[in-house]
Structure formats: C-alpha cells, structure tokens
C-alpha cells in the first residue's frame, strides 16, 4: 500500500503530513469494515499528532476513567460557569493550520469512539467521545463531529446504565449540535 509506505517514510514534508495521512487511511479501512486496521491507524495518527504518548490500549482503565472525569468536569464548568473567574479551556481562536490539525484530531477521536462502541469497549469509547467533543466545541466548523460525539456519549450512557437526566441532556445536545 503506497499510502502506508509514505506514512512510514522519512522526509520532513511527509512527517508533517503523517497524522492526516494516517487518519485518511484509517477512514478508508473504517468504510471497508476493517475496524482493527482503522483502530491501529487512528492510534498511530494520535501519536503522530503528538496528542497521545502511546496508543489508547496502553492506558489502564483507571487512567482512562480519570481522564474522562477531568474532561467531563471541564465541560460542566464551561456549561454552568461560562463567566467564572477561572480560565476556560480553549484559549484564543486557533490559526488556520491549527484549525485543520484540531479538526483532524477531533475526527480521529470520533472514529475511534465509534469503533470502540462497536467492539463494546465502553471506557475507551467514552474517553474518545469526550475528547472529540472537547475539540469539536472549539471550532464552529466541527458541528457534525460534535453531534456525533453527543450521540456516542448517549450510547455510552445507555450502555453503562446512566441517569435519565444524562440521556435527555445528550439527546437534546446531539439534536441541536448539527443544526
């Protein structure tokens, strides 16, 4: 596969495009039903983007739960305390190249969340959906990613026996995100 060989290769220009290339290869695998191959490429892409230090399977359940809770708390703080004195996540609007990078990373997490849901790996699906949501909310152009992240969180909540309130919240948010 020429794309995979290019992704492994050397030059500086190729190294800069390694993450987006791996994400596109993973998308192709995903659409062809090759979910294991897609999962591997997406994990490689997240490492290439320098977002994760290792593939997600390398984290313990406890570490994933902790990271998911931190993201959940940051999201709740943003929703319920938008004008608080604490700094909000996100910072200044990203530049065009950074926007493209964030969009690629959000898409990686969103695809991984779908793959993990299909494979009943709920903790990983929850983590990826929350990461996708956090990145997607930073950019208005990522409304479809945000809507799918809310749908994935709804599925995770249903799978874990979450509260009716959480189900209603994710349902309402997911329906309004794509609009």
Short mmCIF file of N, CA and C in Angstrom, two decimals:
data_model
loop_
_atom_site.label_atom_id
_atom_site.label_comp_id
_atom_site.label_asym_id
_atom_site.label_seq_id
_atom_site.Cartn_x
_atom_site.Cartn_y
_atom_site.Cartn_z
N UNK A 1 0.86 -1.18 0.00
CA UNK A 1 0.00 0.00 0.00
C UNK A 1 0.90 1.23 0.00
N UNK A 2 0.83 2.03 -1.05
CA UNK A 2 1.71 3.18 -1.22
C UNK A 2 1.49 4.24 -0.14
N UNK A 3 0.23 4.43 0.26
CA UNK A 3 -0.04 5.43 1.31
C UNK A 3 0.61 5.04 2.63
N UNK A 4 0.52 3.76 2.97
CA UNK A 4 1.11 3.30 4.24
C UNK A 4 2.62 3.45 4.20
N UNK A 5 3.23 3.14 3.06
CA UNK A 5 4.68 3.29 2.93
C UNK A 5 5.08 4.75 3.07
N UNK A 6 4.28 5.64 2.50
CA UNK A 6 4.58 7.07 2.62
C UNK A 6 4.44 7.53 4.06
N UNK A 7 3.45 6.98 4.76
CA UNK A 7 3.24 7.37 6.15
C UNK A 7 4.40 6.92 7.04
N UNK A 8 5.04 5.81 6.69
CA UNK A 8 6.17 5.32 7.47
C UNK A 8 7.44 6.10 7.15
N UNK A 9 7.48 6.73 5.99
CA UNK A 9 8.69 7.30 5.45
C UNK A 9 9.21 8.53 6.14
N UNK A 10 10.26 9.04 5.51
CA UNK A 10 11.17 9.90 6.14
C UNK A 10 11.11 11.38 5.99
N UNK A 11 10.94 11.97 4.82
CA UNK A 11 11.16 13.39 4.64
C UNK A 11 10.34 14.28 5.56
N UNK A 12 10.81 15.52 5.75
CA UNK A 12 10.16 16.46 6.64
C UNK A 12 8.73 16.77 6.23
N UNK A 13 8.50 16.91 4.92
CA UNK A 13 7.15 17.21 4.45
C UNK A 13 6.21 16.04 4.73
N UNK A 14 6.73 14.83 4.57
CA UNK A 14 5.90 13.65 4.84
C UNK A 14 5.63 13.53 6.33
N UNK A 15 6.64 13.81 7.16
CA UNK A 15 6.46 13.74 8.60
C UNK A 15 5.37 14.70 9.07
N UNK A 16 5.31 15.87 8.48
CA UNK A 16 4.29 16.86 8.85
C UNK A 16 2.89 16.40 8.45
N UNK A 17 2.81 15.59 7.41
CA UNK A 17 1.51 15.12 6.94
C UNK A 17 1.18 13.71 7.41
N UNK A 18 2.02 13.13 8.27
CA UNK A 18 1.83 11.76 8.71
C UNK A 18 0.49 11.57 9.43
N UNK A 19 0.15 12.46 10.35
CA UNK A 19 -1.11 12.33 11.08
C UNK A 19 -2.32 12.38 10.17
N UNK A 20 -2.44 13.43 9.32
CA UNK A 20 -3.59 13.47 8.41
C UNK A 20 -3.64 12.29 7.44
N UNK A 21 -2.47 11.84 6.97
CA UNK A 21 -2.43 10.70 6.06
C UNK A 21 -2.91 9.43 6.75
N UNK A 22 -2.44 9.21 7.96
CA UNK A 22 -2.88 8.03 8.71
C UNK A 22 -4.38 8.09 9.01
N UNK A 23 -4.90 9.29 9.28
CA UNK A 23 -6.33 9.43 9.53
C UNK A 23 -7.14 9.09 8.28
N UNK A 24 -6.66 9.53 7.11
CA UNK A 24 -7.36 9.22 5.86
C UNK A 24 -7.31 7.72 5.55
N UNK A 25 -6.16 7.09 5.80
CA UNK A 25 -6.04 5.64 5.60
C UNK A 25 -7.01 4.92 6.54
N UNK A 26 -7.07 5.38 7.79
CA UNK A 26 -7.97 4.76 8.77
C UNK A 26 -9.42 4.91 8.34
N UNK A 27 -9.77 6.05 7.81
CA UNK A 27 -11.15 6.28 7.35
C UNK A 27 -11.50 5.29 6.25
N UNK A 28 -10.55 5.06 5.34
CA UNK A 28 -10.78 4.10 4.26
C UNK A 28 -10.99 2.70 4.84
N UNK A 29 -10.14 2.29 5.79
CA UNK A 29 -10.30 0.99 6.44
C UNK A 29 -11.66 0.90 7.14
N UNK A 30 -12.05 1.98 7.82
CA UNK A 30 -13.33 2.01 8.54
C UNK A 30 -14.49 1.80 7.58
N UNK A 31 -14.47 2.51 6.46
CA UNK A 31 -15.56 2.40 5.48
C UNK A 31 -15.61 1.02 4.84
N UNK A 32 -14.47 0.33 4.78
CA UNK A 32 -14.42 -1.02 4.21
C UNK A 32 -14.71 -2.09 5.26
N UNK A 33 -14.99 -1.66 6.50
CA UNK A 33 -15.32 -2.62 7.55
C UNK A 33 -14.10 -3.25 8.22
N UNK A 34 -12.93 -2.73 7.95
CA UNK A 34 -11.69 -3.24 8.55
C UNK A 34 -11.39 -2.44 9.81
N UNK A 35 -12.16 -2.71 10.86
CA UNK A 35 -12.11 -1.87 12.05
C UNK A 35 -10.82 -2.02 12.84
N UNK A 36 -10.23 -3.20 12.88
CA UNK A 36 -8.97 -3.37 13.60
C UNK A 36 -7.87 -2.54 12.94
N UNK A 37 -7.80 -2.58 11.62
CA UNK A 37 -6.80 -1.80 10.88
C UNK A 37 -7.05 -0.31 11.08
N UNK A 38 -8.32 0.09 11.05
CA UNK A 38 -8.66 1.50 11.25
C UNK A 38 -8.26 1.95 12.65
N UNK A 39 -8.53 1.11 13.65
CA UNK A 39 -8.17 1.44 15.03
C UNK A 39 -6.66 1.63 15.16
N UNK A 40 -5.90 0.73 14.56
CA UNK A 40 -4.43 0.84 14.65
C UNK A 40 -3.94 2.12 13.99
N UNK A 41 -4.45 2.46 12.80
CA UNK A 41 -4.01 3.67 12.10
C UNK A 41 -4.42 4.93 12.88
N UNK A 42 -5.61 4.93 13.46
CA UNK A 42 -6.06 6.10 14.22
C UNK A 42 -5.21 6.31 15.47
N UNK A 43 -4.85 5.23 16.13
CA UNK A 43 -3.97 5.35 17.29
C UNK A 43 -2.59 5.87 16.86
N UNK A 44 -2.09 5.39 15.73
CA UNK A 44 -0.83 5.90 15.20
C UNK A 44 -0.94 7.38 14.86
N UNK A 45 -2.08 7.78 14.31
CA UNK A 45 -2.29 9.18 13.95
C UNK A 45 -2.26 10.07 15.20
N UNK A 46 -2.92 9.64 16.28
CA UNK A 46 -2.93 10.44 17.50
C UNK A 46 -1.52 10.59 18.09
N UNK A 47 -0.72 9.54 17.96
CA UNK A 47 0.68 9.64 18.41
C UNK A 47 1.45 10.56 17.47
N UNK A 48 1.19 10.46 16.16
CA UNK A 48 1.88 11.33 15.19
C UNK A 48 1.50 12.79 15.39
N UNK A 49 0.26 13.06 15.77
CA UNK A 49 -0.17 14.44 16.06
C UNK A 49 0.38 14.93 17.40
N UNK A 50 1.02 14.05 18.13
CA UNK A 50 1.58 14.34 19.45
C UNK A 50 0.49 14.72 20.45
N UNK A 51 -0.67 14.08 20.32
CA UNK A 51 -1.78 14.28 21.24
C UNK A 51 -1.72 13.24 22.34
N UNK A 52 -1.43 12.01 21.97
CA UNK A 52 -1.28 10.91 22.91
C UNK A 52 0.17 10.43 22.89
N UNK A 53 0.64 9.99 24.04
CA UNK A 53 2.01 9.48 24.12
C UNK A 53 2.13 8.05 23.63
N UNK A 54 1.03 7.33 23.69
CA UNK A 54 1.00 5.92 23.33
C UNK A 54 -0.38 5.59 22.79
N UNK A 55 -0.51 4.42 22.13
CA UNK A 55 -1.86 4.02 21.71
C UNK A 55 -2.78 3.91 22.91
N UNK A 56 -4.06 4.14 22.70
CA UNK A 56 -5.02 4.20 23.80
C UNK A 56 -5.13 2.90 24.58
N UNK A 57 -4.86 1.76 23.94
CA UNK A 57 -4.93 0.48 24.65
C UNK A 57 -3.88 0.40 25.75
N UNK A 58 -2.85 1.25 25.69
CA UNK A 58 -1.79 1.25 26.68
C UNK A 58 -2.18 1.87 28.01
N UNK A 59 -3.30 2.58 28.05
CA UNK A 59 -3.75 3.21 29.29
C UNK A 59 -4.56 2.21 30.11
N UNK A 60 -4.43 2.28 31.41
CA UNK A 60 -5.23 1.43 32.28
C UNK A 60 -6.66 1.97 32.34
N UNK A 61 -7.58 1.14 32.81
CA UNK A 61 -8.97 1.59 32.96
C UNK A 61 -9.05 2.77 33.93
N UNK A 62 -8.24 2.71 34.97
CA UNK A 62 -8.24 3.80 35.95
C UNK A 62 -7.78 5.11 35.34
N UNK A 63 -6.72 5.04 34.53
CA UNK A 63 -6.21 6.26 33.89
C UNK A 63 -7.24 6.83 32.92
N UNK A 64 -7.90 5.96 32.16
CA UNK A 64 -8.93 6.44 31.23
C UNK A 64 -10.12 7.04 31.99
N UNK A 65 -10.50 6.40 33.08
CA UNK A 65 -11.62 6.93 33.87
C UNK A 65 -11.26 8.30 34.43
N UNK A 66 -10.05 8.45 34.91
CA UNK A 66 -9.60 9.73 35.46
C UNK A 66 -9.61 10.82 34.39
N UNK A 67 -9.05 10.50 33.22
CA UNK A 67 -9.01 11.47 32.13
C UNK A 67 -10.42 11.84 31.66
N UNK A 68 -11.31 10.85 31.58
CA UNK A 68 -12.69 11.12 31.18
C UNK A 68 -13.39 12.03 32.19
N UNK A 69 -13.16 11.77 33.47
CA UNK A 69 -13.78 12.60 34.50
C UNK A 69 -13.26 14.04 34.44
N UNK A 70 -11.98 14.21 34.20
CA UNK A 70 -11.43 15.57 34.08
C UNK A 70 -12.07 16.31 32.91
N UNK A 71 -12.25 15.63 31.79
CA UNK A 71 -12.89 16.26 30.64
C UNK A 71 -14.36 16.55 30.91
N UNK A 72 -15.02 15.64 31.61
CA UNK A 72 -16.43 15.85 31.97
C UNK A 72 -16.57 17.06 32.87
N UNK A 73 -15.69 17.18 33.85
CA UNK A 73 -15.75 18.33 34.75
C UNK A 73 -15.45 19.64 34.02
N UNK A 74 -14.49 19.62 33.11
CA UNK A 74 -14.18 20.82 32.33
C UNK A 74 -15.38 21.23 31.48
N UNK A 75 -16.06 20.24 30.90
CA UNK A 75 -17.24 20.53 30.08
C UNK A 75 -18.36 21.10 30.95
N UNK A 76 -18.58 20.50 32.11
CA UNK A 76 -19.63 21.01 33.01
C UNK A 76 -19.32 22.42 33.48
N UNK A 77 -18.05 22.69 33.77
CA UNK A 77 -17.66 24.03 34.19
C UNK A 77 -17.93 25.04 33.07
N UNK A 78 -17.63 24.63 31.86
CA UNK A 78 -17.85 25.52 30.72
C UNK A 78 -19.34 25.78 30.51
N UNK A 79 -20.17 24.75 30.72
CA UNK A 79 -21.62 24.89 30.52
C UNK A 79 -22.25 25.71 31.63
N UNK A 80 -21.90 25.41 32.89
CA UNK A 80 -22.59 26.03 34.01
C UNK A 80 -21.90 27.27 34.57
N UNK A 81 -20.64 27.45 34.30
CA UNK A 81 -19.92 28.63 34.79
C UNK A 81 -19.18 29.32 33.65
N UNK A 82 -19.89 29.75 32.61
CA UNK A 82 -19.19 30.30 31.45
C UNK A 82 -18.46 31.60 31.73
N UNK A 83 -18.89 32.33 32.75
CA UNK A 83 -18.26 33.62 33.03
C UNK A 83 -17.51 33.61 34.35
N UNK A 84 -17.04 32.43 34.73
CA UNK A 84 -16.34 32.32 36.01
C UNK A 84 -14.97 32.99 35.93
N UNK A 85 -14.36 33.15 37.08
CA UNK A 85 -13.05 33.79 37.11
C UNK A 85 -11.94 32.82 36.73
N UNK A 86 -12.25 31.51 36.66
CA UNK A 86 -11.25 30.53 36.27
C UNK A 86 -11.08 30.56 34.76
N UNK A 87 -9.87 30.33 34.28
CA UNK A 87 -9.67 30.31 32.83
C UNK A 87 -10.44 29.15 32.20
N UNK A 88 -11.03 29.43 31.06
CA UNK A 88 -11.78 28.41 30.35
C UNK A 88 -10.85 27.65 29.40
N UNK A 89 -11.13 26.36 29.17
CA UNK A 89 -10.32 25.62 28.23
C UNK A 89 -10.51 26.18 26.83
N UNK A 90 -9.51 26.06 26.03
CA UNK A 90 -9.62 26.50 24.64
C UNK A 90 -8.70 27.65 24.30
N UNK A 91 -8.73 28.69 25.08
CA UNK A 91 -7.87 29.84 24.82
C UNK A 91 -8.30 30.60 23.59
N UNK A 92 -7.35 31.28 22.95
CA UNK A 92 -7.68 32.10 21.78
C UNK A 92 -8.07 31.21 20.59
N UNK A 93 -8.79 31.79 19.64
CA UNK A 93 -9.18 31.01 18.46
C UNK A 93 -7.93 30.50 17.73
N UNK A 94 -7.97 29.28 17.24
CA UNK A 94 -6.79 28.73 16.57
C UNK A 94 -6.56 29.34 15.20
N UNK A 95 -5.32 29.30 14.76
CA UNK A 95 -4.97 29.76 13.41
C UNK A 95 -5.45 28.72 12.40
N UNK A 96 -5.41 29.05 11.12
CA UNK A 96 -5.90 28.14 10.08
C UNK A 96 -5.19 26.78 10.11
N UNK A 97 -3.84 26.72 10.16
CA UNK A 97 -3.21 25.40 10.22
C UNK A 97 -3.57 24.64 11.50
N UNK A 98 -3.68 25.36 12.60
CA UNK A 98 -4.04 24.71 13.86
C UNK A 98 -5.49 24.24 13.82
N UNK A 99 -6.36 24.99 13.14
CA UNK A 99 -7.75 24.57 12.97
C UNK A 99 -7.82 23.26 12.21
N UNK A 100 -7.04 23.14 11.14
CA UNK A 100 -7.03 21.90 10.37
C UNK A 100 -6.53 20.75 11.23
N UNK A 101 -5.51 21.00 12.02
CA UNK A 101 -4.95 19.97 12.88
C UNK A 101 -5.98 19.54 13.92
N UNK A 102 -6.66 20.50 14.55
CA UNK A 102 -7.69 20.18 15.54
C UNK A 102 -8.83 19.39 14.91
N UNK A 103 -9.21 19.77 13.70
CA UNK A 103 -10.28 19.05 13.00
C UNK A 103 -9.87 17.60 12.74
N UNK A 104 -8.63 17.39 12.32
CA UNK A 104 -8.13 16.03 12.08
C UNK A 104 -8.14 15.22 13.36
N UNK A 105 -7.65 15.82 14.44
CA UNK A 105 -7.58 15.11 15.73
C UNK A 105 -8.98 14.78 16.24
N UNK A 106 -9.90 15.75 16.15
CA UNK A 106 -11.28 15.52 16.59
C UNK A 106 -11.92 14.38 15.79
N UNK A 107 -11.64 14.34 14.51
CA UNK A 107 -12.17 13.27 13.66
C UNK A 107 -11.57 11.92 14.03
N UNK A 108 -10.28 11.91 14.37
CA UNK A 108 -9.64 10.66 14.84
C UNK A 108 -10.36 10.13 16.07
N UNK A 109 -10.55 10.99 17.05
CA UNK A 109 -11.22 10.56 18.28
C UNK A 109 -12.66 10.12 18.01
N UNK A 110 -13.34 10.83 17.12
CA UNK A 110 -14.73 10.50 16.83
C UNK A 110 -14.83 9.12 16.16
N UNK A 111 -13.94 8.82 15.21
CA UNK A 111 -13.94 7.50 14.57
C UNK A 111 -13.56 6.41 15.56
N UNK A 112 -12.57 6.69 16.41
CA UNK A 112 -12.19 5.70 17.42
C UNK A 112 -13.34 5.42 18.37
N UNK A 113 -14.09 6.44 18.74
CA UNK A 113 -15.23 6.26 19.62
C UNK A 113 -16.24 5.30 18.98
N UNK A 114 -16.51 5.49 17.70
CA UNK A 114 -17.44 4.60 17.01
C UNK A 114 -16.93 3.17 16.97
N UNK A 115 -15.63 3.01 16.70
CA UNK A 115 -15.04 1.67 16.65
C UNK A 115 -15.11 1.01 18.02
N UNK A 116 -14.77 1.76 19.07
CA UNK A 116 -14.80 1.19 20.41
C UNK A 116 -16.22 0.85 20.85
N UNK A 117 -17.20 1.64 20.44
CA UNK A 117 -18.59 1.31 20.75
C UNK A 117 -19.01 0.01 20.06
N UNK A 118 -18.63 -0.15 18.80
CA UNK A 118 -18.96 -1.37 18.07
C UNK A 118 -18.33 -2.60 18.72
N UNK A 119 -17.16 -2.42 19.33
CA UNK A 119 -16.45 -3.53 19.96
C UNK A 119 -16.74 -3.64 21.46
N UNK A 120 -17.71 -2.88 21.95
CA UNK A 120 -18.14 -2.91 23.36
C UNK A 120 -16.99 -2.58 24.32
N UNK A 121 -16.15 -1.65 23.93
CA UNK A 121 -15.07 -1.18 24.78
C UNK A 121 -15.50 0.21 25.27
N UNK A 122 -16.37 0.17 26.25
CA UNK A 122 -17.11 1.35 26.67
C UNK A 122 -16.21 2.43 27.26
N UNK A 123 -15.26 2.06 28.08
CA UNK A 123 -14.38 3.05 28.71
C UNK A 123 -13.60 3.82 27.64
N UNK A 124 -13.06 3.11 26.65
CA UNK A 124 -12.33 3.77 25.56
C UNK A 124 -13.27 4.62 24.71
N UNK A 125 -14.48 4.13 24.46
CA UNK A 125 -15.45 4.90 23.67
C UNK A 125 -15.81 6.19 24.39
N UNK A 126 -16.01 6.11 25.70
CA UNK A 126 -16.34 7.29 26.49
C UNK A 126 -15.20 8.31 26.42
N UNK A 127 -13.99 7.86 26.62
CA UNK A 127 -12.82 8.75 26.57
C UNK A 127 -12.71 9.44 25.21
N UNK A 128 -12.83 8.66 24.14
CA UNK A 128 -12.69 9.23 22.80
C UNK A 128 -13.83 10.19 22.46
N UNK A 129 -15.04 9.85 22.87
CA UNK A 129 -16.17 10.74 22.61
C UNK A 129 -16.00 12.07 23.35
N UNK A 130 -15.52 12.01 24.58
CA UNK A 130 -15.30 13.25 25.34
C UNK A 130 -14.18 14.09 24.74
N UNK A 131 -13.12 13.44 24.27
CA UNK A 131 -12.03 14.19 23.62
C UNK A 131 -12.53 14.84 22.33
N UNK A 132 -13.29 14.07 21.56
CA UNK A 132 -13.85 14.60 20.31
C UNK A 132 -14.77 15.78 20.57
N UNK A 133 -15.59 15.66 21.60
CA UNK A 133 -16.50 16.75 21.96
C UNK A 133 -15.73 17.99 22.38
N UNK A 134 -14.74 17.81 23.23
CA UNK A 134 -13.96 18.96 23.71
C UNK A 134 -13.28 19.68 22.56
N UNK A 135 -12.71 18.94 21.62
CA UNK A 135 -12.06 19.57 20.47
C UNK A 135 -13.09 20.16 19.52
N UNK A 136 -14.18 19.45 19.31
CA UNK A 136 -15.21 19.92 18.38
C UNK A 136 -15.88 21.21 18.82
N UNK A 137 -16.03 21.39 20.12
CA UNK A 137 -16.67 22.60 20.62
C UNK A 137 -15.79 23.84 20.43
N UNK A 138 -14.52 23.64 20.17
CA UNK A 138 -13.62 24.78 19.96
C UNK A 138 -13.78 25.40 18.58
N UNK A 139 -14.34 24.65 17.63
CA UNK A 139 -14.44 25.12 16.25
C UNK A 139 -15.88 25.01 15.75
N UNK A 140 -16.41 26.08 15.24
CA UNK A 140 -17.79 26.07 14.73
C UNK A 140 -17.93 25.14 13.53
N UNK A 141 -16.86 24.96 12.77
CA UNK A 141 -16.92 24.12 11.57
C UNK A 141 -17.07 22.64 11.90
N UNK A 142 -16.92 22.27 13.16
CA UNK A 142 -16.98 20.86 13.54
C UNK A 142 -18.33 20.45 14.14
N UNK A 143 -19.38 21.15 13.79
CA UNK A 143 -20.71 20.82 14.32
C UNK A 143 -21.09 19.35 14.07
N UNK A 144 -20.81 18.77 12.90
CA UNK A 144 -21.14 17.35 12.71
C UNK A 144 -20.37 16.43 13.66
N UNK A 145 -19.11 16.74 13.92
CA UNK A 145 -18.31 15.95 14.85
C UNK A 145 -18.89 16.06 16.25
N UNK A 146 -19.32 17.26 16.63
CA UNK A 146 -19.92 17.48 17.94
C UNK A 146 -21.21 16.68 18.07
N UNK A 147 -22.04 16.71 17.04
CA UNK A 147 -23.30 15.96 17.08
C UNK A 147 -23.04 14.46 17.23
N UNK A 148 -22.06 13.94 16.49
CA UNK A 148 -21.73 12.51 16.61
C UNK A 148 -21.12 12.20 17.97
N UNK A 149 -20.35 13.13 18.52
CA UNK A 149 -19.77 12.91 19.86
C UNK A 149 -20.88 12.82 20.90
N UNK A 150 -21.88 13.70 20.81
CA UNK A 150 -23.01 13.62 21.73
C UNK A 150 -23.77 12.30 21.54
N UNK A 151 -23.92 11.86 20.29
CA UNK A 151 -24.59 10.57 20.03
C UNK A 151 -23.78 9.42 20.63
N UNK A 152 -22.47 9.48 20.51
CA UNK A 152 -21.62 8.44 21.11
C UNK A 152 -21.72 8.46 22.63
N UNK A 153 -21.74 9.66 23.21
CA UNK A 153 -21.89 9.76 24.67
C UNK A 153 -23.26 9.26 25.11
N UNK A 154 -24.27 9.47 24.30
CA UNK A 154 -25.60 8.94 24.60
C UNK A 154 -25.55 7.41 24.61
N UNK A 155 -24.88 6.81 23.63
CA UNK A 155 -24.75 5.35 23.57
C UNK A 155 -23.96 4.83 24.77
N UNK A 156 -22.89 5.53 25.14
CA UNK A 156 -22.09 5.13 26.31
C UNK A 156 -22.95 5.20 27.57
N UNK A 157 -23.70 6.28 27.72
CA UNK A 157 -24.56 6.45 28.90
C UNK A 157 -25.61 5.34 28.96
N UNK A 158 -26.19 5.01 27.83
CA UNK A 158 -27.18 3.93 27.79
C UNK A 158 -26.53 2.59 28.13
N UNK A 159 -25.32 2.36 27.61
CA UNK A 159 -24.63 1.09 27.86
C UNK A 159 -24.21 0.93 29.32
N UNK A 160 -23.93 2.02 29.98
CA UNK A 160 -23.48 1.95 31.37
C UNK A 160 -24.62 2.15 32.37
N UNK A 161 -25.83 2.31 31.87
CA UNK A 161 -26.98 2.49 32.76
C UNK A 161 -26.99 3.87 33.41
N UNK A 162 -26.61 4.88 32.64
CA UNK A 162 -26.57 6.25 33.16
C UNK A 162 -27.95 6.78 33.48
N UNK A 163 -27.99 7.94 34.07
CA UNK A 163 -29.24 8.54 34.52
C UNK A 163 -30.10 9.01 33.35
N UNK A 164 -31.38 9.12 33.60
CA UNK A 164 -32.31 9.65 32.60
C UNK A 164 -31.95 11.08 32.25
N UNK A 165 -31.49 11.80 33.24
CA UNK A 165 -31.12 13.20 33.04
C UNK A 165 -29.97 13.32 32.04
N UNK A 166 -28.96 12.45 32.19
CA UNK A 166 -27.82 12.47 31.27
C UNK A 166 -28.27 12.07 29.86
N UNK A 167 -29.13 11.06 29.78
CA UNK A 167 -29.65 10.63 28.48
C UNK A 167 -30.39 11.78 27.80
N UNK A 168 -31.25 12.46 28.56
CA UNK A 168 -32.01 13.58 28.00
C UNK A 168 -31.09 14.71 27.56
N UNK A 169 -30.05 14.97 28.35
CA UNK A 169 -29.10 16.04 28.01
C UNK A 169 -28.37 15.73 26.71
N UNK A 170 -27.82 14.53 26.60
CA UNK A 170 -27.08 14.16 25.39
C UNK A 170 -27.99 14.12 24.17
N UNK A 171 -29.22 13.68 24.37
CA UNK A 171 -30.18 13.63 23.27
C UNK A 171 -30.48 15.05 22.77
N UNK A 172 -30.73 15.95 23.71
CA UNK A 172 -31.03 17.35 23.36
C UNK A 172 -29.83 18.03 22.70
N UNK A 173 -28.65 17.83 23.27
CA UNK A 173 -27.46 18.47 22.73
C UNK A 173 -27.12 17.92 21.35
N UNK A 174 -27.22 16.62 21.17
CA UNK A 174 -26.90 15.99 19.89
C UNK A 174 -27.83 16.44 18.77
N UNK A 175 -29.11 16.63 19.13
CA UNK A 175 -30.08 17.09 18.14
C UNK A 175 -29.87 18.53 17.72
N UNK A 176 -29.35 19.36 18.63
CA UNK A 176 -29.16 20.77 18.33
C UNK A 176 -27.78 21.10 17.79
N UNK A 177 -26.83 20.17 17.93
CA UNK A 177 -25.45 20.47 17.52
C UNK A 177 -25.30 20.56 16.02
N UNK A 178 -26.01 19.72 15.29
CA UNK A 178 -25.85 19.72 13.84
C UNK A 178 -26.65 20.82 13.16
N UNK A 179 -27.51 21.47 13.88
CA UNK A 179 -28.39 22.50 13.30
C UNK A 179 -27.66 23.79 13.05
#
